[in-house]
Coordinates of N, CA and C in Angstrom, one line a residue:
X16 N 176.6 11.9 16.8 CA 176.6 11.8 18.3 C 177.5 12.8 18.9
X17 N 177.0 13.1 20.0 CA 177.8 14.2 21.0 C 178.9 13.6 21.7
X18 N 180.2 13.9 21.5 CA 181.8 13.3 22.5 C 180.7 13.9 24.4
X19 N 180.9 13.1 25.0 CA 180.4 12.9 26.5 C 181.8 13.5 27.1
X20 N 181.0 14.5 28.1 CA 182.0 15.3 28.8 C 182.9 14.8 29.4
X21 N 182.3 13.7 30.5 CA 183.2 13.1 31.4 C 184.0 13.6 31.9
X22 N 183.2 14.9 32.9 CA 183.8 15.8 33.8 C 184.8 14.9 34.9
X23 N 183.9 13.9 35.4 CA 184.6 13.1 36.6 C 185.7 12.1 36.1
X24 N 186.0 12.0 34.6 CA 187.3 11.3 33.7 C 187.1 9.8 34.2
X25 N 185.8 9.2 34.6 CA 186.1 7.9 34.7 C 184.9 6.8 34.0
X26 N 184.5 7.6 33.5 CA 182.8 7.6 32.6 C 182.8 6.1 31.8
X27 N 182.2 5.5 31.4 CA 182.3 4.5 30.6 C 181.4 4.7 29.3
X28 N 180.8 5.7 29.0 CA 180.0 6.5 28.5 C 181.2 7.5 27.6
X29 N 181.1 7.4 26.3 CA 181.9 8.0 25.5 C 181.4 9.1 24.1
X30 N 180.0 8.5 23.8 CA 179.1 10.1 23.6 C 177.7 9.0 23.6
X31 N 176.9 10.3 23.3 CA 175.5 10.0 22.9 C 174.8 11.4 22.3
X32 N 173.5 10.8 21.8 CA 172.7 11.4 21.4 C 171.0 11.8 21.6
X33 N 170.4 13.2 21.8 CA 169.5 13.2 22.1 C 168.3 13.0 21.2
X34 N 167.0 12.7 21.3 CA 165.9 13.0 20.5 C 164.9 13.2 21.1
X35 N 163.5 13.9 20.6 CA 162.4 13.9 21.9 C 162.1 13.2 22.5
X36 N 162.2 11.7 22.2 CA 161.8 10.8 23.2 C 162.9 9.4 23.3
X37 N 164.1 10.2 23.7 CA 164.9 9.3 23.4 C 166.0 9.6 23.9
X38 N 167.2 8.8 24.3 CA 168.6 8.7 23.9 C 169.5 7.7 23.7
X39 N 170.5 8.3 23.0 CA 171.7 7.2 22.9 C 172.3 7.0 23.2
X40 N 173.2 5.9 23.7 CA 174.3 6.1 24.6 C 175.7 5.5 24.0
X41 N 176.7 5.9 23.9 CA 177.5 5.1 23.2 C 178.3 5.2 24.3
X42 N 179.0 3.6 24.4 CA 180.1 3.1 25.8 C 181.7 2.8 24.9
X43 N 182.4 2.7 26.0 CA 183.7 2.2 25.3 C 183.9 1.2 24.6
X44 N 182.9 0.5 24.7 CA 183.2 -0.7 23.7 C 182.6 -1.1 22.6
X45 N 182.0 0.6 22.1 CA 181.8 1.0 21.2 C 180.0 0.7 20.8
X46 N 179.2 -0.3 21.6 CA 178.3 -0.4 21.3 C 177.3 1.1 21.7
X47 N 176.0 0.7 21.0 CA 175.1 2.0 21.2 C 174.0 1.4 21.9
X48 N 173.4 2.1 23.1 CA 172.1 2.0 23.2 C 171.3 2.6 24.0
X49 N 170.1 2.3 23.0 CA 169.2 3.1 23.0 C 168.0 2.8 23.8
X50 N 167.4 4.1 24.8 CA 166.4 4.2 25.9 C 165.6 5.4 25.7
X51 N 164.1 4.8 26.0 CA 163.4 5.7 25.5 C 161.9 5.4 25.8
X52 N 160.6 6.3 25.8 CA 160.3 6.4 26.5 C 159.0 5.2 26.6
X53 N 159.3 3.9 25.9 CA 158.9 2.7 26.1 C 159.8 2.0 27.0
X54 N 161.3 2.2 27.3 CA 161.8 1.3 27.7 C 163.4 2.2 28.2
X55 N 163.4 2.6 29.2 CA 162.5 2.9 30.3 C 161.7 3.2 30.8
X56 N 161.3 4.1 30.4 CA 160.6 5.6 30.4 C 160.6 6.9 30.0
X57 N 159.7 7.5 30.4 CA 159.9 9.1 29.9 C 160.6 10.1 31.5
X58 N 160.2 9.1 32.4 CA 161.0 10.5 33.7 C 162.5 9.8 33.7
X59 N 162.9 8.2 33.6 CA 164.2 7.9 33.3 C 165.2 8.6 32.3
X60 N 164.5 8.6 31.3 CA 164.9 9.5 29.6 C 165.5 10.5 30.5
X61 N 164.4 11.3 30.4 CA 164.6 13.0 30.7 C 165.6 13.2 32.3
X62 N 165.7 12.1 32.9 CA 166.8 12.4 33.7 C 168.7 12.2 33.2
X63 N 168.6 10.8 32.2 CA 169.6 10.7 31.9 C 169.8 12.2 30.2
X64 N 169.1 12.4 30.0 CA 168.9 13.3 29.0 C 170.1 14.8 29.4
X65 N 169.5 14.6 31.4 CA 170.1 16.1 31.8 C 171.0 15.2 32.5
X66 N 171.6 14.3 33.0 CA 173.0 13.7 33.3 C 173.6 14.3 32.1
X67 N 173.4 13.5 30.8 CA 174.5 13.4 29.3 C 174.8 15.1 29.2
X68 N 173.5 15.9 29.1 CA 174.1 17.5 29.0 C 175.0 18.2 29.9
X69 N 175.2 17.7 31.3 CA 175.4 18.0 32.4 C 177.2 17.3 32.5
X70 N 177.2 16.0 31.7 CA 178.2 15.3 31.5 C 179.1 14.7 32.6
X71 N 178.0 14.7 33.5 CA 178.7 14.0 34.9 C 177.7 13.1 35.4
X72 N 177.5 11.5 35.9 CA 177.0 10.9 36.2 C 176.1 10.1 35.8
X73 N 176.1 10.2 34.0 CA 175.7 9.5 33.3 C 175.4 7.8 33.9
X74 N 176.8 7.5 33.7 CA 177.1 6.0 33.6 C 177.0 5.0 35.2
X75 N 177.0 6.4 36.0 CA 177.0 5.7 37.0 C 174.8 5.6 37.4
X76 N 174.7 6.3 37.0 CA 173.0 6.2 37.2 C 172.5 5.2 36.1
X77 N 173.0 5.0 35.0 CA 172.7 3.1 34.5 C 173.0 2.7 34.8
X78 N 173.6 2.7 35.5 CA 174.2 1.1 36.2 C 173.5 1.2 37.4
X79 N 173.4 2.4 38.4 CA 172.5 2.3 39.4 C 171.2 1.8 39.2
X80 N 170.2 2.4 38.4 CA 168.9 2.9 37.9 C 168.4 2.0 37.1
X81 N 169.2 2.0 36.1 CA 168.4 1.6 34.6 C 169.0 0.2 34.1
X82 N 169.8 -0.3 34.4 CA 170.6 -1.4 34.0 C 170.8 -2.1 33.0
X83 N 170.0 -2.8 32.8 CA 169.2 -3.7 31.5 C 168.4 -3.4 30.7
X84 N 167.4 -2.1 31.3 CA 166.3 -1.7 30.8 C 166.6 -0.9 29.6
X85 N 167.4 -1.3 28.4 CA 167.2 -0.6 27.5 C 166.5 -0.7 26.3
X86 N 165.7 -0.4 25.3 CA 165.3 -0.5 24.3 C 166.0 -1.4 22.8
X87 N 166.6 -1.3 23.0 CA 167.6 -1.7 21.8 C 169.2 -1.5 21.9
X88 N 169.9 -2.3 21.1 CA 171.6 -2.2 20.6 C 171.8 -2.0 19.6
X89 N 172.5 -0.7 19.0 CA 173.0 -0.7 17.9 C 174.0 -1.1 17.9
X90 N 174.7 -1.2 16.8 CA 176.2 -2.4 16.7 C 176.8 -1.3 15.3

């Protein structure tokens, strides 16, 4: 996984990872999870895709946006 920029230092978002139809998200509290383009989507994905590269507003657009809607938890 990629360390998350967390330009704005208040991120709850601590890295992730991309794949073509996918990403990961790893939080402070260490869990992972994963969205993609069953769950949420493919225009959700590919926006949080360019949030994580961008490394600013990740965490706050799942929590706005996507909320619950994720695919799976890795542990």
């Amino acid at each position: 996984m990629e360390r998350y920029a967390n330009r704005d230092g208040d991120s709850g978002v601590i890295a992730y990872e991309v794949t073509a139809d996918a990403i990961k998200v790893q939080f402070s509290d260490r869990k992972i999870y994963v969205y993609n383009s069953i769950r949420p989507g493919t225009a959700i994905v590919n926006e949080m895709k360019n949030l994580a590269n961008a490394g600013r507003g990740l965490n706050s657009y799942i929590n706005r946006i996507v909320r619950k809607n994720y695919y799976a938890i890795e542990y």
